Amino acid sequence: MSLIVQKFGGTSVRDAERVMNVARIVTDTFAKGNDVVVVVSAQGDTTDDLIAKADEINPNASKREKDMLLAAGEQISISLLAMAIEKLGYHATSLLGWQAGFETSSAHTSARIKRVSTERIRDALDKKNIVVVAGFQGISRRGDITTLGRGGSDTSAVAIAAAMHADLCQIYTDVEGVYTADPRKVESAQKLKEISYDEMLELATLGAQVLNNRSVEMAKKYNIELEVLSSLTNAPGTIVKEKTRMEKMLISGVAKDTDVARISVIGVPNIPGIAFKMFSKLSAKDINVDIILQSIGHDGKKDISFTVAKSRGKEAVAALEDYMVGHGAKEVLYDDEVAKISIVGAGMESHAGVATKMFEALYDAQINIQMISTSEIKVSVLIDINEADKAVKAIHRKFFD
Amino acid sequence: MSLIVQKFGGTSVRDAERVMNVARIVTDTFAKGNDVVVVVSAQGDTTDDLIAKADEINPNASKREKDMLLAAGEQISISLLAMAIEKLGYHATSLLGWQAGFETSSAHTSARIKRVSTERIRDALDKKNIVVVAGFQGISRRGDITTLGRGGSDTSAVAIAAAMHADLCQIYTDVEGVYTADPRKVESAQKLKEISYDEMLELATLGAQVLNNRSVEMAKKYNIELEVLSSLTNAPGTIVKEKTRMEKMLISGVAKDTDVARISVIGVPNIPGIAFKMFSKLSAKDINVDIILQSIGHDGKKDISFTVAKSRGKEAVAALEDYMVGHGAKEVLYDDEVAKISIVGAGMESHAGVATKMFEALYDAQINIQMISTSEIKVSVLIDINEADKAVKAIHRKFFD
């Protein structure tokens, strides 16, 4: 007998039919002799509906009250799922975040899990109940309801799996697993059988939003085996674990990120500390910088280019323009018609020439590379947004066909 | 400085505009130097919507899960109201039933309040917060979410007022107070300035559903002064208290109840114990009997008539028919085209002739009385349902014009 944690997102429980579908998956797992803890998000549009209600009354409401409001979403989905499980003839117990023992920091709307006290979950499992836990939420030391922020339910699931030493943590989504490229765009995209935590982390940050990053980090830390799979098909998914056995595969996937903008500061005086001061202006506004490229410089001048999230692009330019031009730079250029294409793979560490192969694919397709960035298991390039899909296909063909 | 508990029902907070309206009432009370605890029900149709969601999945779900689901309703309304109060520039803290200290029995969907531990409410009040408490809900000794059943939010409000020795408990509804008759039907109906607990209890059972009975009983027990008033007008409401000063008023009101059916068992053998056995059949099915009338009997036979709630009428007939006819009764007659008209007033105790005056009014209006029942502060008659409104007007005119 194993202990299995299963997590279902908002689309998986969006209406009565989908809730019954989840109940069938859960009870099938239980009927095979496993203990089952289910973690659920709020139904489909519930969270958006609740935010709209709040915004109509007070868009600047305190975060404590926002958390109180949003936490009602999972309260609805856990009780409905428990009812669906009862309908199939099994015993179910729904537990809110605080009842399931999620103690968090007091940072409302983005609380961190401090501890999961699983006595109540264990007690219900011992009584042969399927336990349905509200994801995304917990309780602070003051006894206030907190929420974990975006993707929090994934983190809730992994935290329970870690605290209870679960044998497996299954993350059900609306895709069948992790693919070598976006299967909606690249026909020959293949579902991966396995992927390492690090590769998954790189893919998550690259816009292949299958798993929330915090949850993968936590799974890596506590060595929890994850499986990403679909709640709508019966197909096996992708296992995320420490070491994968797929040695011969050079890369795990090709990812596209179009939520990116390039900022270039032209003619920056070549004096010490100028880059530091420039990027401090951005970090003061909590704007994250991704790829940074600095020209070698001549005539006492250099150019500095970097990328930021598109949503923060204009703000970043505004934060820099006066200061940099006031300190001798020629101008600040902005371009949000760009895309970041990345290949990710633990295999890179032991195989030379992976980046070269990627560049060759882009050259064959006559796609111009604007910027390059590399890490141990990742190579990213910045290109024109209109060539993004073509680039992904070309690279994917090079590595997988 | 006074401590005032204010309760708002679902229609008072049904949308953003109404929530802001309630926030204004609450902050006005606070701005006058009072400590304010607000008890809120779920918004307008929320409870019905949640029940519909549950019924679609499993109409026979466990009561524990039903409570978990329904309790989300007040969680939404308290956080929205707290946000509205913040919008007006005041500090607010919303508290769920369990956070506000409502310890209840484990009887899910109809739990009884055992204790209210008000430390957290007091703490928030001390910090100059307006405290917004979720009505209708609490927590059992096992740590499960419970609900109090119909009208539970009134009871929550009175329980807090009792536990905190509040100076006043205001129950805001969509009517301006307690009237001498239904103001939608009787033009000359007058709003009462005061009414006693006992009179209010009689009126509540008579279909003048202004206040939930349990809440009035609790207010009487702990001697909490209630005020029933409208959240939409600024008019003073009706005070409910132990002794009223309106000695000269014979009665407090005329009430109509059309949720009633009459059952007559004809030709019951005149032997000891037959009535007892008959009514045991009904109490075994939890059917409440109201007015009972037994003919004097002749030829060893008598007729027994009584009233039950219309919704249980057919069931009551089915429970009796075979048994009574099998034991010598002639037949069981059923009539749900009846209405119960009642006058209520503490003044009756010291004034003779009140019932006579009522009968005279009905005689003047040529309305036939089918059954009569009296208590110390109430006289009820059963008449044809088609004459109910006419009867109320005639009686009201007799006593109040």
Tab-separated table of N, CA, C and O in Angstrom, chain A residues 300-359:
chain	number	residue	atom	x	y	z
A	300	GLY	N	35.607	55.030	-25.362
A	300	GLY	CA	35.111	55.335	-24.024
A	300	GLY	C	33.610	55.140	-23.863
A	300	GLY	O	33.013	55.578	-22.886
A	301	LYS	N	32.973	54.462	-24.822
A	301	LYS	CA	31.534	54.240	-24.751
A	301	LYS	C	31.236	52.761	-24.935
A	301	LYS	O	31.962	52.051	-25.636
A	302	LYS	N	30.131	52.273	-24.348
A	302	LYS	CA	29.710	50.901	-24.609
A	302	LYS	C	28.185	50.872	-24.680
A	302	LYS	O	27.515	51.839	-24.294
A	303	ASP	N	27.629	49.750	-25.176
A	303	ASP	CA	26.171	49.579	-25.213
A	303	ASP	C	25.806	48.456	-24.243
A	303	ASP	O	26.488	47.435	-24.183
A	304	ILE	N	24.741	48.647	-23.464
A	304	ILE	CA	24.269	47.582	-22.572
A	304	ILE	C	22.835	47.232	-22.966
A	304	ILE	O	21.969	48.100	-23.039
A	305	SER	N	22.617	45.949	-23.260
A	305	SER	CA	21.265	45.484	-23.581
A	305	SER	C	20.836	44.441	-22.560
A	305	SER	O	21.670	43.700	-22.040
A	306	PHE	N	19.565	44.400	-22.291
A	306	PHE	CA	19.052	43.368	-21.375
A	306	PHE	C	17.575	43.144	-21.658
A	306	PHE	O	16.930	43.920	-22.369
A	307	THR	N	17.053	42.054	-21.093
A	307	THR	CA	15.626	41.770	-21.287
A	307	THR	C	14.898	41.826	-19.943
A	307	THR	O	15.479	41.541	-18.891
A	308	VAL	N	13.627	42.221	-20.030
A	308	VAL	CA	12.744	42.233	-18.851
A	308	VAL	C	11.409	41.654	-19.301
A	308	VAL	O	11.172	41.483	-20.502
A	309	ALA	N	10.546	41.378	-18.349
A	309	ALA	CA	9.196	40.935	-18.702
A	309	ALA	C	8.498	42.066	-19.444
A	309	ALA	O	8.651	43.235	-19.099
A	310	LYS	N	7.730	41.710	-20.472
A	310	LYS	CA	7.073	42.715	-21.303
A	310	LYS	C	6.201	43.651	-20.463
A	310	LYS	O	6.162	44.858	-20.695
A	311	SER	N	5.535	43.074	-19.459
A	311	SER	CA	4.613	43.873	-18.641
A	311	SER	C	5.343	44.966	-17.858
A	311	SER	O	4.746	45.943	-17.436
A	312	ARG	N	6.635	44.805	-17.630
A	312	ARG	CA	7.385	45.810	-16.865
A	312	ARG	C	8.259	46.682	-17.759
A	312	ARG	O	9.012	47.531	-17.275
A	313	GLY	N	8.175	46.437	-19.102
A	313	GLY	CA	9.097	47.073	-20.041
A	313	GLY	C	9.080	48.592	-20.009
A	313	GLY	O	10.104	49.241	-19.799
A	314	LYS	N	7.917	49.184	-20.182
A	314	LYS	CA	7.797	50.648	-20.233
A	314	LYS	C	8.280	51.276	-18.934
A	314	LYS	O	8.932	52.323	-18.926
A	315	GLU	N	7.930	50.607	-17.853
A	315	GLU	CA	8.315	51.085	-16.532
A	315	GLU	C	9.840	51.096	-16.387
A	315	GLU	O	10.435	52.030	-15.822
A	316	ALA	N	10.464	50.056	-16.937
A	316	ALA	CA	11.925	49.950	-16.855
A	316	ALA	C	12.585	51.075	-17.651
A	316	ALA	O	13.534	51.716	-17.189
A	317	VAL	N	12.037	51.328	-18.831
A	317	VAL	CA	12.580	52.420	-19.659
A	317	VAL	C	12.445	53.739	-18.907
A	317	VAL	O	13.398	54.528	-18.805
A	318	ALA	N	11.269	53.980	-18.341
A	318	ALA	CA	11.029	55.234	-17.622
A	318	ALA	C	12.004	55.389	-16.451
A	318	ALA	O	12.512	56.491	-16.178
A	319	ALA	N	12.275	54.258	-15.785
A	319	ALA	CA	13.164	54.314	-14.624
A	319	ALA	C	14.596	54.658	-15.020
A	319	ALA	O	15.368	55.212	-14.224
A	320	LEU	N	14.962	54.325	-16.266
A	320	LEU	CA	16.355	54.473	-16.691
A	320	LEU	C	16.637	55.735	-17.496
A	320	LEU	O	17.706	56.336	-17.398
A	321	GLU	N	15.680	56.119	-18.305
A	321	GLU	CA	15.930	57.087	-19.371
A	321	GLU	C	16.609	58.363	-18.870
A	321	GLU	O	17.721	58.692	-19.274
A	322	ASP	N	15.947	59.077	-17.953
A	322	ASP	CA	16.488	60.356	-17.473
A	322	ASP	C	17.878	60.175	-16.879
A	322	ASP	O	18.816	60.900	-17.207
A	323	TYR	N	17.975	59.166	-16.018
A	323	TYR	CA	19.241	58.969	-15.316
A	323	TYR	C	20.382	58.692	-16.278
A	323	TYR	O	21.454	59.311	-16.214
A	324	MET	N	20.169	57.760	-17.199
A	324	MET	CA	21.250	57.342	-18.096
A	324	MET	C	21.619	58.447	-19.077
A	324	MET	O	22.795	58.714	-19.318
A	325	VAL	N	20.598	59.081	-19.658
A	325	VAL	CA	20.888	60.168	-20.596
A	325	VAL	C	21.548	61.329	-19.839
A	325	VAL	O	22.505	61.937	-20.316
A	326	GLY	N	21.067	61.568	-18.621
A	326	GLY	CA	21.693	62.596	-17.769
A	326	GLY	C	23.147	62.279	-17.433
A	326	GLY	O	23.937	63.181	-17.127
A	327	HIS	N	23.505	61.013	-17.459
A	327	HIS	CA	24.882	60.618	-17.164
A	327	HIS	C	25.662	60.241	-18.415
A	327	HIS	O	26.571	59.419	-18.376
A	328	GLY	N	25.293	60.775	-19.521
A	328	GLY	CA	26.136	60.692	-20.708
A	328	GLY	C	25.753	59.660	-21.743
A	328	GLY	O	26.366	59.618	-22.823
A	329	ALA	N	24.754	58.804	-21.460
A	329	ALA	CA	24.366	57.818	-22.469
A	329	ALA	C	23.655	58.526	-23.616
A	329	ALA	O	23.061	59.601	-23.440
A	330	LYS	N	23.725	57.896	-24.802
A	330	LYS	CA	23.139	58.544	-25.971
A	330	LYS	C	21.613	58.392	-25.982
A	330	LYS	O	20.875	59.364	-26.114
A	331	GLU	N	21.152	57.145	-25.818
A	331	GLU	CA	19.705	56.944	-25.858
A	331	GLU	C	19.339	55.563	-25.277
A	331	GLU	O	20.202	54.702	-25.102
A	332	VAL	N	18.052	55.399	-24.974
A	332	VAL	CA	17.547	54.111	-24.484
A	332	VAL	C	16.547	53.580	-25.513
A	332	VAL	O	15.551	54.244	-25.804
A	333	LEU	N	16.852	52.418	-26.084
A	333	LEU	CA	15.964	51.837	-27.094
A	333	LEU	C	15.099	50.743	-26.453
A	333	LEU	O	15.531	50.066	-25.526
A	334	TYR	N	13.911	50.576	-27.004
A	334	TYR	CA	12.981	49.590	-26.449
A	334	TYR	C	12.395	48.763	-27.577
A	334	TYR	O	11.991	49.299	-28.603
A	335	ASP	N	12.332	47.459	-27.397
A	335	ASP	CA	11.754	46.586	-28.419
A	335	ASP	C	11.031	45.440	-27.736
A	335	ASP	O	11.643	44.632	-27.037
A	336	ASP	N	9.705	45.387	-27.912
A	336	ASP	CA	9.006	44.239	-27.321
A	336	ASP	C	8.502	43.287	-28.402
A	336	ASP	O	7.685	42.419	-28.132
A	337	GLU	N	9.040	43.407	-29.582
A	337	GLU	CA	8.699	42.475	-30.669
A	337	GLU	C	9.754	41.363	-30.719
A	337	GLU	O	10.282	41.056	-31.781
A	338	VAL	N	10.070	40.842	-29.552
A	338	VAL	CA	11.103	39.813	-29.485
A	338	VAL	C	10.576	38.576	-28.756
A	338	VAL	O	9.554	38.644	-28.073
A	339	ALA	N	11.265	37.481	-28.927
A	339	ALA	CA	10.907	36.246	-28.225
A	339	ALA	C	12.189	35.566	-27.771
A	339	ALA	O	13.238	35.718	-28.402
A	340	LYS	N	12.092	34.866	-26.654
A	340	LYS	CA	13.242	34.123	-26.156
A	340	LYS	C	13.010	32.642	-26.428
A	340	LYS	O	11.991	32.086	-26.028
A	341	ILE	N	13.945	32.022	-27.143
A	341	ILE	CA	13.835	30.598	-27.444
A	341	ILE	C	14.949	29.897	-26.669
A	341	ILE	O	16.101	30.328	-26.708
A	342	SER	N	14.583	28.842	-25.944
A	342	SER	CA	15.578	28.171	-25.109
A	342	SER	C	15.557	26.670	-25.322
A	342	SER	O	14.502	26.085	-25.584
A	343	ILE	N	16.715	26.073	-25.210
A	343	ILE	CA	16.773	24.615	-25.118
A	343	ILE	C	17.268	24.282	-23.718
A	343	ILE	O	18.106	24.997	-23.149
A	344	VAL	N	16.702	23.215	-23.157
A	344	VAL	CA	17.033	22.828	-21.798
A	344	VAL	C	17.411	21.363	-21.792
A	344	VAL	O	16.745	20.553	-22.439
A	345	GLY	N	18.438	21.022	-21.077
A	345	GLY	CA	18.799	19.607	-21.005
A	345	GLY	C	19.997	19.353	-20.121
A	345	GLY	O	21.038	19.991	-20.265
A	346	ALA	N	19.811	18.413	-19.175
A	346	ALA	CA	20.923	18.069	-18.296
A	346	ALA	C	22.068	17.461	-19.112
A	346	ALA	O	23.229	17.511	-18.717
A	347	GLY	N	21.732	16.899	-20.278
A	347	GLY	CA	22.742	16.288	-21.135
A	347	GLY	C	23.818	17.257	-21.604
A	347	GLY	O	24.937	16.858	-21.938
A	348	MET	N	23.498	18.535	-21.635
A	348	MET	CA	24.458	19.551	-22.071
A	348	MET	C	25.743	19.533	-21.261
A	348	MET	O	26.818	19.821	-21.770
A	349	GLU	N	25.579	19.240	-19.986
A	349	GLU	CA	26.727	19.296	-19.083
A	349	GLU	C	27.847	18.385	-19.550
A	349	GLU	O	29.017	18.685	-19.402
A	350	SER	N	27.464	17.226	-20.129
A	350	SER	CA	28.480	16.262	-20.540
A	350	SER	C	28.698	16.221	-22.054
A	350	SER	O	29.556	15.503	-22.533
A	351	HIS	N	27.910	16.972	-22.796
A	351	HIS	CA	28.041	16.943	-24.253
A	351	HIS	C	28.380	18.322	-24.795
A	351	HIS	O	27.601	19.259	-24.610
A	352	ALA	N	29.497	18.417	-25.467
A	352	ALA	CA	29.858	19.687	-26.092
A	352	ALA	C	29.021	19.857	-27.363
A	352	ALA	O	28.419	18.914	-27.855
A	353	GLY	N	28.966	21.059	-27.848
A	353	GLY	CA	28.362	21.269	-29.167
A	353	GLY	C	26.861	21.389	-29.200
A	353	GLY	O	26.277	21.506	-30.264
A	354	VAL	N	26.227	21.376	-28.048
A	354	VAL	CA	24.768	21.486	-28.042
A	354	VAL	C	24.343	22.879	-28.522
A	354	VAL	O	23.447	23.023	-29.361
A	355	ALA	N	25.017	23.912	-27.982
A	355	ALA	CA	24.688	25.282	-28.386
A	355	ALA	C	24.932	25.458	-29.880
A	355	ALA	O	24.100	26.025	-30.605
A	356	THR	N	26.051	24.934	-30.361
A	356	THR	CA	26.386	25.054	-31.778
A	356	THR	C	25.289	24.469	-32.663
A	356	THR	O	24.895	25.042	-33.675
A	357	LYS	N	24.797	23.294	-32.229
A	357	LYS	CA	23.735	22.632	-32.982
A	357	LYS	C	22.488	23.527	-33.056
A	357	LYS	O	21.809	23.601	-34.075
A	358	MET	N	22.201	24.209	-31.948
A	358	MET	CA	21.044	25.109	-31.909
A	358	MET	C	21.257	26.281	-32.871
A	358	MET	O	20.367	26.635	-33.653
A	359	PHE	N	22.442	26.866	-32.827
A	359	PHE	CA	22.731	28.004	-33.688
A	359	PHE	C	22.673	27.596	-35.155
A	359	PHE	O	22.198	28.332	-36.012
